[in-house]
Coordinates of C-alpha atoms and ligand atoms in Angstrom, one line a residue:
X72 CA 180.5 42.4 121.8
X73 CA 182.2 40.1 123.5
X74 CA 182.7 37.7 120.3
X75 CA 184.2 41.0 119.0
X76 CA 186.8 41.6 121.6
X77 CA 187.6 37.8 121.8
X78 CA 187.9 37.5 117.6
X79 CA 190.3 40.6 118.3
X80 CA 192.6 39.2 121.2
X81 CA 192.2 35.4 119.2
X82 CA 193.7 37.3 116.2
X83 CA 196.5 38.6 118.3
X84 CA 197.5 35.5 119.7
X85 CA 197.4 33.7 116.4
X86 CA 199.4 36.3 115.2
X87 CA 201.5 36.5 117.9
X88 CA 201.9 32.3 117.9
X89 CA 202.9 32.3 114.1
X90 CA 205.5 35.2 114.9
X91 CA 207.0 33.5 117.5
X92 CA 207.0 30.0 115.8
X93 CA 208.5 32.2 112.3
X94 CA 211.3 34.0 114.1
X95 CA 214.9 32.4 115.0
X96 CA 215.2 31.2 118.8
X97 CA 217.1 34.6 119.8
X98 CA 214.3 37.1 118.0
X99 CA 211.4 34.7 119.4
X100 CA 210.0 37.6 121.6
X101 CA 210.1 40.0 118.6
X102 CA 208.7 38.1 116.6
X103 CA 205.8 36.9 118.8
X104 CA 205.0 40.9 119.7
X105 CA 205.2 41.7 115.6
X106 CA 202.5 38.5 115.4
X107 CA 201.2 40.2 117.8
X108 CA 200.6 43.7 116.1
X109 CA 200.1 42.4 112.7
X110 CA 197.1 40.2 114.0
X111 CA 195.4 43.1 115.2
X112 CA 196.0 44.8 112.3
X113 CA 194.5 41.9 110.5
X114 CA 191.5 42.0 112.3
X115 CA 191.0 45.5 111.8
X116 CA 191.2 45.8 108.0
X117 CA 188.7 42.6 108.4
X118 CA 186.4 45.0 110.4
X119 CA 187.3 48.3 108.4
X120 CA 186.3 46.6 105.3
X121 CA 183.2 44.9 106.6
X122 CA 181.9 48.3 107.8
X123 CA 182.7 49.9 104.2
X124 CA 180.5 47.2 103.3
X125 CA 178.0 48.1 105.5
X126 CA 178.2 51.9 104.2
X127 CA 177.7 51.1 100.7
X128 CA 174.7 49.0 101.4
X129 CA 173.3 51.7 103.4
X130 CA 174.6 54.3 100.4
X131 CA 171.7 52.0 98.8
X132 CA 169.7 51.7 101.3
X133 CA 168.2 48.3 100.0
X134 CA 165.9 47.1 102.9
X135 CA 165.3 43.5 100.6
X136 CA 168.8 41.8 101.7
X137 CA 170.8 42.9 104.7
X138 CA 175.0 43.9 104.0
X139 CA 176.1 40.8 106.3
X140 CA 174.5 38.4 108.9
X141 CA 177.3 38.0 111.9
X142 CA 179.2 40.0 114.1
X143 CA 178.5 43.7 115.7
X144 CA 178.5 45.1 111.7
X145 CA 175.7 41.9 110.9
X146 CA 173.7 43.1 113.6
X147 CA 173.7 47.1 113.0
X148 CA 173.0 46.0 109.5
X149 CA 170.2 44.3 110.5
X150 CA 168.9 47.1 112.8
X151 CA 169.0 49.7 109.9
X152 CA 167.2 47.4 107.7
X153 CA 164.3 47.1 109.8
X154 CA 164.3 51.0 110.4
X155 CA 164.3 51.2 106.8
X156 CA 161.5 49.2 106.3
X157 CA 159.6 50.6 108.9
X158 CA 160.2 53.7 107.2
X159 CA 159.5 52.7 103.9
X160 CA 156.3 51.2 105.5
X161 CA 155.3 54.9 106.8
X162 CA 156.6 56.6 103.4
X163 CA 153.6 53.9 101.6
X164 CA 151.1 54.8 104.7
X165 CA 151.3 58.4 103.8
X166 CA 151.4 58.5 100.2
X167 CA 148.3 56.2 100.5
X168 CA 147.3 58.8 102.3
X169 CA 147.8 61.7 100.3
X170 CA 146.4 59.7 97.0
X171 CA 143.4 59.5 99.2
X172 CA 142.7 62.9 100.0
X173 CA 143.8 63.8 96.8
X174 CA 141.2 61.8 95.7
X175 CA 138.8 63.1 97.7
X176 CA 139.6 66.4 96.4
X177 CA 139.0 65.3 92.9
X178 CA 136.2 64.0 93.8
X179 CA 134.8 67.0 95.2
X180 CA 131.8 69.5 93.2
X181 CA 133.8 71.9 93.9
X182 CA 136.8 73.2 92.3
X183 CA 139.8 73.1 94.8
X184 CA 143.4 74.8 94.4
X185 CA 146.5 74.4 96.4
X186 CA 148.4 78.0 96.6
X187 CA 151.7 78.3 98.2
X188 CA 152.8 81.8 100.2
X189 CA 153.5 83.2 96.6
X190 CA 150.5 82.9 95.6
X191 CA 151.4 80.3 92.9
X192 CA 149.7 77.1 91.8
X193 CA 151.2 74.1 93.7
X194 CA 148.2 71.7 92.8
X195 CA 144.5 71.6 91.4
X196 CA 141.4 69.5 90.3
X197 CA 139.5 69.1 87.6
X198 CA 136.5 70.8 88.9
X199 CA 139.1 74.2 88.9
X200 CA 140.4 72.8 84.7
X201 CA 137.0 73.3 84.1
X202 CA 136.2 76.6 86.4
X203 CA 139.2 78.5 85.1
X204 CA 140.5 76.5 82.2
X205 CA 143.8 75.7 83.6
X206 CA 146.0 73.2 81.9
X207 CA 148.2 70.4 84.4
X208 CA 151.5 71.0 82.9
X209 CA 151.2 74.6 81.4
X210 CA 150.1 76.2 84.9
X211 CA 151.7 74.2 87.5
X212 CA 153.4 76.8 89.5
X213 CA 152.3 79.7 88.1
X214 CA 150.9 82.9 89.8
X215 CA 147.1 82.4 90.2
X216 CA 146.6 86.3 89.8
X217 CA 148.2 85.9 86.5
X218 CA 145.8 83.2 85.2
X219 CA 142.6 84.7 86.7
X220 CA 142.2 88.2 85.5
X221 CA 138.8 89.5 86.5
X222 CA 139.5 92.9 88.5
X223 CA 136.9 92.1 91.3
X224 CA 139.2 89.4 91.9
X225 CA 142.5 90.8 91.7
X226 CA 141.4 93.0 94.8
X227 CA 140.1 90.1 96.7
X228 CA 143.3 88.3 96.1
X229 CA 145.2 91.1 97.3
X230 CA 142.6 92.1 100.3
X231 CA 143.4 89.2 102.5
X232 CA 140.3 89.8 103.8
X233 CA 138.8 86.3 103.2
X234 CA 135.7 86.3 105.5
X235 CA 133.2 86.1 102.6
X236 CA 133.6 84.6 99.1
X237 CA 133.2 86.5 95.7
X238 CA 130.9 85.9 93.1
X239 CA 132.8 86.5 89.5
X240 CA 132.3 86.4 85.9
X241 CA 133.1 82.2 84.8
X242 CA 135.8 81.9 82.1
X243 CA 133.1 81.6 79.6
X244 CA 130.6 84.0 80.5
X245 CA 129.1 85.9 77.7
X246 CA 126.2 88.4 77.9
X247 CA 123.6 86.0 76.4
X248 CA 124.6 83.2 78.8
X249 CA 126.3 84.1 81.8
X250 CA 128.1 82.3 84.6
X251 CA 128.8 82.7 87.9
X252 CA 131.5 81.2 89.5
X253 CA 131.8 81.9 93.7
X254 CA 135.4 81.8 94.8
X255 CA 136.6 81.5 98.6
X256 CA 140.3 81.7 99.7
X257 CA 140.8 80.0 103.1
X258 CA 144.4 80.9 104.6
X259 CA 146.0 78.0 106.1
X260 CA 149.6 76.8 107.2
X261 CA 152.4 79.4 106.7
X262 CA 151.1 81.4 104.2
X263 CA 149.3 79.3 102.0
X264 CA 146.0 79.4 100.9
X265 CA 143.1 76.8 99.8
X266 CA 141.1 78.6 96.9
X267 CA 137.3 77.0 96.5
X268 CA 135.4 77.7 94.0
X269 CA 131.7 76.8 93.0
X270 CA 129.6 77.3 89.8
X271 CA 126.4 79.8 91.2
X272 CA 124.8 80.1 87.9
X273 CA 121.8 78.3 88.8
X274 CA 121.7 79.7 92.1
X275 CA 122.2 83.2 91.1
X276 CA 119.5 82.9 88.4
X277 CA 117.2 81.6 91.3
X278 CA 117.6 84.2 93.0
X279 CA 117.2 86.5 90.3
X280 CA 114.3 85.0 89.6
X281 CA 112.6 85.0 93.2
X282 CA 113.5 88.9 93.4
X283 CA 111.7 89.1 90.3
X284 CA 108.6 87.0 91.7
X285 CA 108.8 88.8 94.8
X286 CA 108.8 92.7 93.1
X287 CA 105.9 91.0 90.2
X288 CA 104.1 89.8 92.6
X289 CA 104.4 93.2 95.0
X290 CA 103.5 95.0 91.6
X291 CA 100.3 93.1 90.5
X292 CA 98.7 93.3 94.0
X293 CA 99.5 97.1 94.7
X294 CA 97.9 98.3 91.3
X295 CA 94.4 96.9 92.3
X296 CA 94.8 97.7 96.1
X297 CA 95.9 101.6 95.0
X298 CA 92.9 101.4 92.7
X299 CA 90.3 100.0 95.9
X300 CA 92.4 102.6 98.6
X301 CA 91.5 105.5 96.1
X302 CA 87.5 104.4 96.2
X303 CA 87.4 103.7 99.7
X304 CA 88.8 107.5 100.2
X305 CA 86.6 109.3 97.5
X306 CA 83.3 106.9 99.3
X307 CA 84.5 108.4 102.5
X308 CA 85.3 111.9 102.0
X309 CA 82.6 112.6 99.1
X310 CA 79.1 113.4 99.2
X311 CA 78.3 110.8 96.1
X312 CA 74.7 109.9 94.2
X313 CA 73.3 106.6 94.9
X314 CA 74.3 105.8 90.9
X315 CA 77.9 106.5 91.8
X316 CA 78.2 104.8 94.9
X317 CA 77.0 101.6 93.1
X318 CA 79.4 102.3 90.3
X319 CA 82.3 102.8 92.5
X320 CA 81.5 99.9 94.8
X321 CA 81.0 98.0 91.2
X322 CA 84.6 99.3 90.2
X323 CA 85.9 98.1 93.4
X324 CA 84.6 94.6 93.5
X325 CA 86.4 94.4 90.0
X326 CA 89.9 95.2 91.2
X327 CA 89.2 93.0 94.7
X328 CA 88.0 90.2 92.1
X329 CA 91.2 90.6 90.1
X330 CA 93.3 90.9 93.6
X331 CA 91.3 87.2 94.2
X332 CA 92.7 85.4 90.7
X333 CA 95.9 86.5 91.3
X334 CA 96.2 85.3 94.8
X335 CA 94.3 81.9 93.5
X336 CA 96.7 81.4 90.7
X337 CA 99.9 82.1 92.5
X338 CA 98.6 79.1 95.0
X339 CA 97.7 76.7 92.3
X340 CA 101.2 77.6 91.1
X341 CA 103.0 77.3 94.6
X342 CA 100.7 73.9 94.5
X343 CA 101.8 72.5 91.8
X344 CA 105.8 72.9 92.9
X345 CA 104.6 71.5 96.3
X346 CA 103.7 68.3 95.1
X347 CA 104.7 65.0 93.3
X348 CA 103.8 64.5 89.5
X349 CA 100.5 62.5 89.6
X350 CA 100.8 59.1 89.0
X351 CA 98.6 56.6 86.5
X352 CA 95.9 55.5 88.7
X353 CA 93.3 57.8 88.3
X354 CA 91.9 58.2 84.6
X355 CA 89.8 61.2 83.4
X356 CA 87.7 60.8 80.3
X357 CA 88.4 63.2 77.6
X358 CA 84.8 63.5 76.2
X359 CA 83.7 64.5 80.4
X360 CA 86.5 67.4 79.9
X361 CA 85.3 68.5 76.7
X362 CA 82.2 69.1 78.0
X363 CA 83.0 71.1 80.6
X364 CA 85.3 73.0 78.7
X365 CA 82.8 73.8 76.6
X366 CA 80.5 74.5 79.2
X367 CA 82.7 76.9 80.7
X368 CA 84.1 78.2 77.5
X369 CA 80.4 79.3 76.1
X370 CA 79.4 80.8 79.8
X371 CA 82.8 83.1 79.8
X372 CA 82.3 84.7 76.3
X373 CA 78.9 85.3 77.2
X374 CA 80.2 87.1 80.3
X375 CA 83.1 89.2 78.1
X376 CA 80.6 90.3 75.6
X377 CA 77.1 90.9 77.6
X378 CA 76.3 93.8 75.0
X379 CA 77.3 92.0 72.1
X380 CA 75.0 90.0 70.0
X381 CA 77.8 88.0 68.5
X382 CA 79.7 85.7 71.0
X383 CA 82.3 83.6 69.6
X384 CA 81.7 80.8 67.2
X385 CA 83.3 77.8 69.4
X386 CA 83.7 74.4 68.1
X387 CA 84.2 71.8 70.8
X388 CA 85.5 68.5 68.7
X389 CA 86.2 65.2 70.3
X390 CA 88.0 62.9 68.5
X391 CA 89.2 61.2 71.2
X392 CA 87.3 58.5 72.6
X393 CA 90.3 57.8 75.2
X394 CA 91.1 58.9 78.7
X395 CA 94.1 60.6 80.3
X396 CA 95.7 59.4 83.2
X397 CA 96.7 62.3 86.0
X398 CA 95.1 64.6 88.6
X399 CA 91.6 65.7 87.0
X400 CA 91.7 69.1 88.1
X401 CA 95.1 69.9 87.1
X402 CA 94.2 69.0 83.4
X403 CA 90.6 71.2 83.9
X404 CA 92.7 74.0 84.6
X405 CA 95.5 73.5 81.9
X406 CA 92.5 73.3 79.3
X407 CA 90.4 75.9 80.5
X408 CA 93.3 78.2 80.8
X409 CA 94.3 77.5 76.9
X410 CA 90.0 78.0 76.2
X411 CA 90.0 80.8 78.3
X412 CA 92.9 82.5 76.7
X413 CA 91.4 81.7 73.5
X414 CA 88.3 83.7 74.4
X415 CA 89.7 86.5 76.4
X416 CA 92.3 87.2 72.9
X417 CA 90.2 87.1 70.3
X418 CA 87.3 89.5 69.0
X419 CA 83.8 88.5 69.6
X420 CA 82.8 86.8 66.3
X421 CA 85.7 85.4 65.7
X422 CA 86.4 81.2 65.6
X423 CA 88.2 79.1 68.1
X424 CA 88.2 75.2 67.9
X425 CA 88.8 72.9 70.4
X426 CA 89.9 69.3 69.4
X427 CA 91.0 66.5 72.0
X428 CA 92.8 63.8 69.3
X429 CA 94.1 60.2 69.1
X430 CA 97.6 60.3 67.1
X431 CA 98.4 57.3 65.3
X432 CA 101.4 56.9 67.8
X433 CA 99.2 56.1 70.6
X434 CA 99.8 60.1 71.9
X435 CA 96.7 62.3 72.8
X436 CA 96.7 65.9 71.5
X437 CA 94.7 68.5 72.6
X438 CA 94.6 71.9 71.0
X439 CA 93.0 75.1 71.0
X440 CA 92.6 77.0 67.6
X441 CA 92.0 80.6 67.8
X442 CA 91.4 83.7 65.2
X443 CA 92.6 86.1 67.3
X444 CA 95.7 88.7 67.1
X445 CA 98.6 85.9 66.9
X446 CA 101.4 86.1 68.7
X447 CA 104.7 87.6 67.3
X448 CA 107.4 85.1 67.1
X449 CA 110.1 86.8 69.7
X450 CA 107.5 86.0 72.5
X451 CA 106.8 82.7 72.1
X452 CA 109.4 81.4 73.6
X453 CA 109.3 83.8 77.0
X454 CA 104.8 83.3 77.0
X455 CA 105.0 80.6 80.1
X456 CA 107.3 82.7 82.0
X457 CA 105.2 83.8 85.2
X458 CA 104.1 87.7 84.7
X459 CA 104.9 87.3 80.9
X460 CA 102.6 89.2 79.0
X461 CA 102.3 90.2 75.3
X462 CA 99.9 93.1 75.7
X463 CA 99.5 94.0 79.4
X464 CA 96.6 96.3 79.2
X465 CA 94.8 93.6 77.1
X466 CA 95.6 90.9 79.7
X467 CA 94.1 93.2 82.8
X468 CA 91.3 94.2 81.1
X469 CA 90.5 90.8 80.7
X470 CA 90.9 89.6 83.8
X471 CA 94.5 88.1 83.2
X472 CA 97.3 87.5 85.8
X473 CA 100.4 86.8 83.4
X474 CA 100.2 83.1 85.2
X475 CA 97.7 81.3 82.9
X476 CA 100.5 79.8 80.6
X477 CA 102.9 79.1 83.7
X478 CA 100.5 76.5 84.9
X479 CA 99.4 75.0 81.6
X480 CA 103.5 74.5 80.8
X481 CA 103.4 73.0 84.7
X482 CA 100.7 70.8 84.2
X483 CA 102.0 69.7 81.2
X484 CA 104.9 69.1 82.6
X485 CA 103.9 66.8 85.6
X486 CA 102.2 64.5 83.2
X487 CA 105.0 64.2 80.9
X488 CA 103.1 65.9 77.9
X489 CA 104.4 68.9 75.8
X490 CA 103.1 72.3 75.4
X491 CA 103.4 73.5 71.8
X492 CA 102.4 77.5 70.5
X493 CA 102.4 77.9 67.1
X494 CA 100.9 81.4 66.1
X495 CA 100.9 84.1 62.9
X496 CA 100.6 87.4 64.2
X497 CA 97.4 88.9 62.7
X498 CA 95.7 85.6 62.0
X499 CA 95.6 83.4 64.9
X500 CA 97.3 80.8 67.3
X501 CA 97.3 77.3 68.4
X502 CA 97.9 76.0 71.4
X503 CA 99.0 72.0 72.1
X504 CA 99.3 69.6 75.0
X505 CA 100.9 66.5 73.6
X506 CA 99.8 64.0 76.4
X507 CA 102.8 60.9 75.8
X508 CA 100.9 57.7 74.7
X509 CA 102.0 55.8 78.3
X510 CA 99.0 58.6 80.2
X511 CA 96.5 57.8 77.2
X512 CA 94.0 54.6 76.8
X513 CA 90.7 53.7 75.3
X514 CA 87.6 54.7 77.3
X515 CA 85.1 52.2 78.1
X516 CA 81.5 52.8 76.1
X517 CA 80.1 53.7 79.0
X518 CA 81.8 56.5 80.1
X519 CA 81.2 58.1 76.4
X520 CA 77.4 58.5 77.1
X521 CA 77.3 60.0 81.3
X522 CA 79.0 61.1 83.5
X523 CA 78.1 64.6 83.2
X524 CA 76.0 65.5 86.6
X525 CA 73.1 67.7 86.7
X526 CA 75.1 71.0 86.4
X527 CA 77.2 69.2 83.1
X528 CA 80.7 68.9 85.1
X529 CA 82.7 66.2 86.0
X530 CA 81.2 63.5 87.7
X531 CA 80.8 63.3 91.9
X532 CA 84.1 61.1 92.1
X533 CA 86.1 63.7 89.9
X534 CA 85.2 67.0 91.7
X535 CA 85.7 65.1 95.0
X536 CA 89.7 65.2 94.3
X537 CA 88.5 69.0 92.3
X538 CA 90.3 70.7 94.9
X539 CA 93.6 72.0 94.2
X540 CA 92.5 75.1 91.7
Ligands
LIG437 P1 97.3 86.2 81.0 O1 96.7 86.0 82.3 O2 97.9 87.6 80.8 O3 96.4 85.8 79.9 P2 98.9 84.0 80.3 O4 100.1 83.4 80.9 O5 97.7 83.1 80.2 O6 98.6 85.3 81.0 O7 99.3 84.4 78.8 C1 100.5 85.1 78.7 C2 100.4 86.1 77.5 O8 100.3 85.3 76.3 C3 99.1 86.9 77.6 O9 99.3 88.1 78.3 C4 98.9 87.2 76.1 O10 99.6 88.3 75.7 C5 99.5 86.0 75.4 N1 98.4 85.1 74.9 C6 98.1 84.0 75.6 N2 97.1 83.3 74.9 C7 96.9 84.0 73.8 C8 96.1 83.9 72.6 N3 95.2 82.8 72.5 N4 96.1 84.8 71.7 C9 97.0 85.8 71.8 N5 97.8 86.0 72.8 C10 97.8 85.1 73.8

């Protein structure tokens, strides 16, 4: 400041010196005080034109290179280019920011959109391109009610009641495969709203599917305890023959037999979920199975046909000299559930053949051939859904649950194999586990001859871990 006043009076004096030394003797003092006034005129179209300088480069605003380095106008120059800077410093800081929770909202599962107090589209992410199909430039913008149709949503849109979220139709939802897409609005600043939404398909079918466990599951058990409620009544309330009583009380241990399997089945089933795959460390001879399946297989269709003279003609063949790796009892059960099924389906006199193969790949197959009814193509692909049954009254009168092929398909499953049907209605079926050729090895000589104990099952060390099923 005080170089500015004293550039000022110095220009004055200069002026007012050259003045004074221009005019004649007689106008000296005239001439001095013109000096005088046209120096400080001087110095301020100097100062005018050094602050227009300054106002351009602020017009610009380039914070690189100050307007000027001297003087008052050098120094506010100077100031405004820091405050600039420092600005343009904040302006980076933010948008950094932004990018980053913009990011973050790309990055999200779910699909997020930006709504202003119109109701339009201000931004979106891909997870809500792919929800509702909008397009970046087309729908920028535009009114979300006019892009998202469903009626159930119109009225939640227009409720602004947001407590709960909705669960609508998914842009691609068709009958055969539908999808569920959850959407929640979230109010927030003045007006605006945050739209989430979330693809429940999965979920939804879940749950569908638990209701449907739960209300199977109700069903089965309720048949046989209606059944046992009704004989417990007529035993109390009826004066009954010896021959009845036994016949009643042989009618109800039936249905609290059948009450039994299903409640065994659904644990081996809720055991199976419960726990890891098995691993490769414990190997279980194929030629031990086979025996026991057989074992098992001839003692049940002696059971189903105790008045028939003609059983079942069952051949047991193994042409696999190999051993599986997995949980020994898990594989029992898989096998005996195929045999079983075999058995329970097909007429007395008719053939089923058992055969535990090498393939040339290194897999194991083994397969149960029946001659039974067949299976009609349309329910082969729904027969290891749990309660799935071809021919209900067939299945109970056998003894069946509906969760035999659940468990094979699991077993299979946790050992990496494959379950294959292939059936002809009216001429038979067959039933595969492809075991993959990683689970499968040679068995030692040793084990082809034994290890069947005295009752013909697996050996001590096997049924010791025999207790899941
Ligand atoms: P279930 O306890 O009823 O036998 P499964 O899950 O074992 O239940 O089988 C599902 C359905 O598949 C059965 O109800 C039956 O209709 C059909 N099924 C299974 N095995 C055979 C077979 N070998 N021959 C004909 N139908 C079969």
């Amino acid at each position: 400041m005080f170089w500015r006043f004293f550039s000022f009076f110095l220009c004055q004096f200069a002026g007012g010196l050259a003045g004074w030394y221009v005019a004649s003797p007689a106008a000296a003092q005239t001439g001095a005080l013109v000096g005088i006034v046209l120096g400080g005129l001087g110095w301020l179209l100097v100062d005018l034109s050094r602050s227009m300088r300054l106002l351009r480069w602020l017009r610009v605003g380039d914070a690189s290179d100050v307007a000027m380095r001297t003087g008052l106008w050098g120094e506010v120059s100077d100031r405004a280019r820091r405050l600039i800077r420092a600005r343009e410093q904040m302006t980076r800081e933010s948008q950094n920011r932004l990018q980053d929770f913009l990011a973050a909202f790309q990055a999200s599962p779910n699909g997020v959109v930006l709504l202003d107090s119109q109701g339009r589209i201000e931004w979106f992410n891909q997870m809500a391109t792919a929800h509702f199909g909008f397009d970046a430039q087309r729908d920028m913008l535009q009114h979300f009610g006019n892009l998202v149709r469903d009626p159930g949503f119109a009225n939640y849109f227009a409720s602004h009641d947001y407590r709960n979220e909705l669960v609508m139709p998914g842009r691609e939802s068709t009958p055969a495969r539908p999808v569920k897409l959850s959407v929640h609005l979230h109010p927030y600043g003045e007006g605006r709203r945050l739209l989430l939404s979330r693809d429940v398909t999965a979920l939804e079918q879940a749950e569908a599917m638990r209701r449907d466990f739960v209300a199977n599951v109700s069903h089965e058990i309720r048949t046989p305890l209606t059944v046992l409620g009704g004989f417990v009544e007529t035993l109390q309330t009826l004066p009954l023959s010896e021959q009845e009583r036994e016949r009643y009380l042989a009618l109800m241990a039936q249905q609290a037999d059948r009450m039994q399997t299903l409640v065994s089945d659904l644990l081996t089933l809720s055991r199976l979920e419960g726990r890891p795959p098995p691993g490769t460390s414990d190997w279980i001879p194929m030629p031990v199975l086979m025996r026991q399946l057989e074992q098992e297989g001839r003692a049940l269709s002696a059971v189903l046909n105790p008045l028939s003279d003609r059983l079942h003609r069952l051949v047991f063949d193994s042409l696999l000299p190999g051993e599986v790796a997995g949980a020994s009892n898990e594989l029992l059960s898989a096998m005996s559930n195929l045999v079983g099924n075999a058995i329970r389906y097909t007429p007395t006199g008719g053939e089923i053949h058992v055969r535990a193969l090498l393939l040339p790949d290194g897999r194991a197959e083994f397969s149960v051939q029946d001659t039974g009814p067949g299976i009609a193509p349309e329910h082969i692909p729904r027969l290891t859904e749990r309660f799935y049954r071809v021919d209900r009254s067939r299945s109970r009168d056998t003894g069946g649950t509906g969760l035999g092929l659940a468990i094979v398909k699991h077993v299979a499953q946790r050992h990496g194999a494959e379950l294959k049907i292939e059936s002809t209605p009216g001429k038979g079926s067959i039933f595969t586990i492809l075991f993959p050729a990683s689970r499968v090895r040679p068995c030692p000589d040793t084990m082809l001859a034994s290890p069947l104990d005295a009752s013909g099952s697996l050996s001590a060390a096997e049924n010791a871990s025999n207790t899941l099923m």
